[in-house]
Amino acid sequence: MVATIYEGIAPTSNESVADTLFDKVWKRHLVTAETADTPAILYIDTHLIHEVTSPQAFQMLRDKGIPLRRPDRTFATCDHSTPTTKPNEQGEYQFHGEQERHQVEQLQANCKEFDVPLYALGDKKQGIVHVIGPERGITQPGQTIVCGDSHTSTHGAFGALAFGIGTSEVGYTFATQCIPQRKSKSFGIEVSGNLNPGVTAKDIILTIIRQIGIGGATGHVIEYFGSTIRALSMDERMTICNMSIEAGARAGMIAPDDTTFDYLKDREFVPRGKDWDCAVKDWRQLYTEPGAIFDRKITIDASSIEPMITYGTNPQMGIKVGEKIPVNNEQQALDYMGLSEQQAMIGQPVDVVFIGSCTNSRISDLRDAAKVLKNRKVASSVRTLIVPGSHEIKQQAEQEGIADIFVEAGAEWREPGCSMCLGMNGDIIKEKQFCVSTSNRNFEGRQGKGGRTLLASPLTAAAAAVTGRITDPREFI
């Protein structure tokens, strides 16, 4: 069971000024206030690590003779470099190369030496770090959570302040369980109204990024709220918070509510019995108070959102699936993508479809894809990879018959991992191939040298897999 969430750190202010959710979590973890010359020091409740950004930090501890301060608040998994093909008959995994194998083996050795809990490759609890944290109940409302990974903002869906850190900061957190940090400004994004059929959480966040831009939230922590956000499941909320970083935000947050508590109840690391009741009572205080003022705020009408697709080399370059590519002086990106201004995206041929990543690899994402693929076949010209976010999700999809739908459709049903989101494990696309991907980044070469990434929802990705081209997913609903 997880130790006390705040380790005795109490709110530091009794000011009468109304607080945002971000303010409240910040104050609960403030060890030393920032000054004009120095950042604040924040206590960190939970440190998540993986095989890519942790080796140098472990070595720093060795070099300086420093123990890992809170191994009980550090959790490790293998995900970035892990193969998503099944192990051979001897139970051995076939790595893309020796570097990837070494990264995984080094994490195992480091965790053993420093007594860090590890969900190792093949463990039934292993998976993508931002999937298994919530799945195991490690992620909880009101926490501060860090990880050497950009998309740590995912955990903000639970009302946590969660953000990515660099390798040197991973070492600092290992040594002190604290981190220096300047307080960000606050950015309120209200989404209200009813979503139309075929519109998903992925479409919401791509719409937001299109509107405010990839630098629109730089220096801010976003809080998402409104009737549309409240109606979302936890899986959907995680999708939205996951991509906050793609708008430049330090983090994204959603206030916890009954949906949050229902998701967490009885998971492995959450409190039980009376401790659970006390925790929920505390978590209910984590909301933005009436009268609290955001440094910036926008409102979006959910009924105006449609299925989205990107066309360029950053997530801001997105349009409604039925629109044409705008005239906007993005020629370098369009040249890379092999597309042109005023070109319709509907009908654009695709070569690969990838459904997975820490953005869209949860059970509800797989169910959406299965709705489209059921009793249909993947186009013969399209390679389709479907990669669950964890072994638990994989098992659930197999029990529900979802995996059978994928296999019968002609898709590749893989083992858990980050996979083609960044291609570190060898799951890549070829030069000039178009890939409709449910991941979070479409930078040049992200999925393979010269590869062309089109970000979309699982519904839109599955529709493209069936037709072999960009298709409005609402045709399948």
Coordinates of C-alpha atoms in Angstrom, one line a residue, residues 12-172:
T12 CA 1.3 26.5 3.6
S13 CA -1.3 29.3 3.2
N14 CA -4.5 30.3 4.9
E15 CA -5.1 33.2 2.5
S16 CA -8.7 34.0 1.6
V17 CA -7.9 34.4 -2.1
A18 CA -9.8 31.7 -4.1
D19 CA -7.4 29.0 -5.3
T20 CA -7.4 27.0 -8.6
L21 CA -6.8 23.3 -8.5
F22 CA -3.2 23.9 -9.5
D23 CA -2.8 26.4 -6.6
K24 CA -4.0 23.9 -4.1
V25 CA -1.7 21.0 -5.2
W26 CA 1.2 23.4 -5.4
K27 CA 0.8 24.7 -1.9
R28 CA 0.4 21.3 -0.4
H29 CA 3.9 20.3 -1.7
L30 CA 5.8 23.5 -1.3
V31 CA 8.9 22.9 0.8
T32 CA 10.6 26.3 0.1
A33 CA 8.9 29.2 -1.7
E34 CA 10.5 30.7 -4.8
T35 CA 12.3 34.0 -4.7
A36 CA 13.4 36.3 -7.5
D37 CA 16.7 34.5 -7.5
T38 CA 15.8 30.9 -6.7
P39 CA 13.0 28.5 -7.8
A40 CA 10.6 26.9 -5.3
I41 CA 11.4 23.4 -4.0
L42 CA 8.5 21.0 -4.4
Y43 CA 8.1 17.6 -2.7
I44 CA 7.4 14.8 -5.1
D45 CA 5.0 12.1 -4.1
T46 CA 5.6 9.7 -6.9
H47 CA 8.5 9.2 -9.3
L48 CA 7.9 7.0 -12.3
I49 CA 10.9 5.7 -14.3
H50 CA 11.7 3.7 -17.4
E51 CA 14.7 2.3 -19.2
V52 CA 15.7 5.2 -21.3
T53 CA 16.1 8.3 -19.1
S54 CA 17.1 6.6 -15.8
P55 CA 20.5 4.9 -16.3
Q56 CA 22.6 8.2 -16.1
A57 CA 20.6 9.2 -13.0
F58 CA 21.3 5.9 -11.2
Q59 CA 25.0 6.3 -12.1
M60 CA 25.0 9.8 -10.6
L61 CA 23.9 8.2 -7.3
R62 CA 26.8 5.8 -7.5
D63 CA 29.3 8.4 -8.4
K64 CA 28.3 10.6 -5.5
G65 CA 27.7 7.8 -3.0
I66 CA 24.1 9.0 -2.4
P67 CA 21.3 6.5 -1.6
L68 CA 18.0 6.7 -3.4
R69 CA 15.9 8.6 -0.9
R70 CA 12.5 7.1 -1.5
P71 CA 12.6 3.7 -3.3
D72 CA 9.1 3.1 -1.9
R73 CA 7.8 6.1 -3.9
T74 CA 9.7 5.2 -7.1
F75 CA 8.1 2.8 -9.6
A76 CA 9.8 1.4 -12.7
T77 CA 8.6 -0.3 -15.9
C78 CA 10.1 -1.2 -19.3
D79 CA 8.2 0.3 -22.3
H80 CA 10.2 2.4 -24.8
S81 CA 12.7 -0.1 -26.1
T82 CA 10.7 -3.3 -25.5
P83 CA 9.8 -5.5 -28.4
T84 CA 6.1 -5.9 -29.1
T85 CA 6.5 -9.2 -30.8
K86 CA 5.8 -12.4 -28.8
P87 CA 8.8 -14.1 -27.1
N88 CA 10.1 -17.3 -28.7
E89 CA 9.5 -20.8 -27.5
Q90 CA 12.2 -20.4 -24.9
G91 CA 10.5 -17.3 -23.6
E92 CA 13.2 -15.0 -25.0
Y93 CA 12.2 -11.6 -26.4
Q94 CA 13.8 -10.5 -29.7
F95 CA 15.1 -7.0 -29.3
H96 CA 15.7 -4.6 -32.2
G97 CA 19.3 -4.3 -31.3
E98 CA 21.8 -4.7 -28.5
Q99 CA 21.4 -1.1 -27.3
E100 CA 17.7 -1.8 -26.6
R101 CA 18.5 -5.1 -24.9
H102 CA 21.1 -3.4 -22.7
Q103 CA 18.7 -0.6 -21.7
V104 CA 16.2 -3.1 -20.4
E105 CA 18.8 -5.2 -18.7
Q106 CA 20.4 -2.2 -17.1
L107 CA 17.1 -1.0 -15.7
Q108 CA 16.6 -4.5 -14.1
A109 CA 20.1 -4.3 -12.5
N110 CA 19.6 -0.8 -11.3
C111 CA 16.2 -1.5 -9.7
K112 CA 17.6 -4.6 -8.0
E113 CA 20.6 -2.6 -6.6
F114 CA 18.5 0.3 -5.4
D115 CA 15.5 -1.7 -4.3
V116 CA 13.0 0.0 -6.7
P117 CA 9.8 -1.9 -7.6
L118 CA 10.0 -2.9 -11.3
Y119 CA 7.4 -4.2 -13.7
A120 CA 9.9 -6.0 -15.9
L121 CA 9.4 -7.1 -19.5
G122 CA 7.0 -10.0 -19.4
D123 CA 5.6 -9.2 -16.0
K124 CA 1.8 -9.4 -16.1
K125 CA 1.6 -5.9 -14.7
Q126 CA 4.1 -4.4 -17.2
G127 CA 3.1 -1.8 -19.7
I128 CA 3.6 1.8 -20.8
V129 CA 4.5 3.9 -17.8
H130 CA 1.6 6.4 -18.2
V131 CA -0.8 3.5 -18.5
I132 CA 0.2 1.3 -15.6
G133 CA 0.5 4.2 -13.1
P134 CA -3.2 4.8 -13.1
E135 CA -4.0 1.2 -13.7
R136 CA -2.3 0.1 -10.6
G137 CA -3.6 3.0 -8.5
I138 CA -0.2 4.5 -8.1
T139 CA -1.5 7.7 -9.6
Q140 CA -3.8 9.5 -7.1
P141 CA -5.5 12.9 -6.8
G142 CA -3.5 15.7 -5.3
Q143 CA -0.1 14.1 -5.9
T144 CA 2.9 15.5 -7.5
I145 CA 4.2 13.1 -10.1
V146 CA 7.3 13.3 -12.2
C147 CA 8.9 11.0 -14.8
G148 CA 11.7 11.4 -17.4
D149 CA 9.1 11.5 -20.2
S150 CA 7.2 14.4 -21.8
H151 CA 3.8 12.8 -21.5
T152 CA 3.8 12.6 -17.7
S153 CA 1.0 15.2 -18.0
T154 CA -1.3 12.2 -18.5
H155 CA -1.6 11.7 -14.8
G156 CA -3.1 15.1 -14.4
A157 CA -6.4 13.6 -15.4
F158 CA -6.7 12.5 -11.7
G159 CA -6.2 15.9 -10.3
A160 CA -2.4 15.4 -9.9
L161 CA 0.3 17.9 -10.8
A162 CA 2.3 15.7 -13.1
F163 CA 5.1 16.8 -15.5
G164 CA 8.1 15.4 -17.4
I165 CA 11.6 16.0 -16.2
G166 CA 15.1 15.7 -17.7
T167 CA 17.7 13.0 -16.9
S168 CA 19.6 15.3 -14.5
E169 CA 16.3 16.1 -12.7
V170 CA 15.6 12.4 -12.5
G171 CA 18.9 12.1 -10.5
Y172 CA 18.0 15.1 -8.3

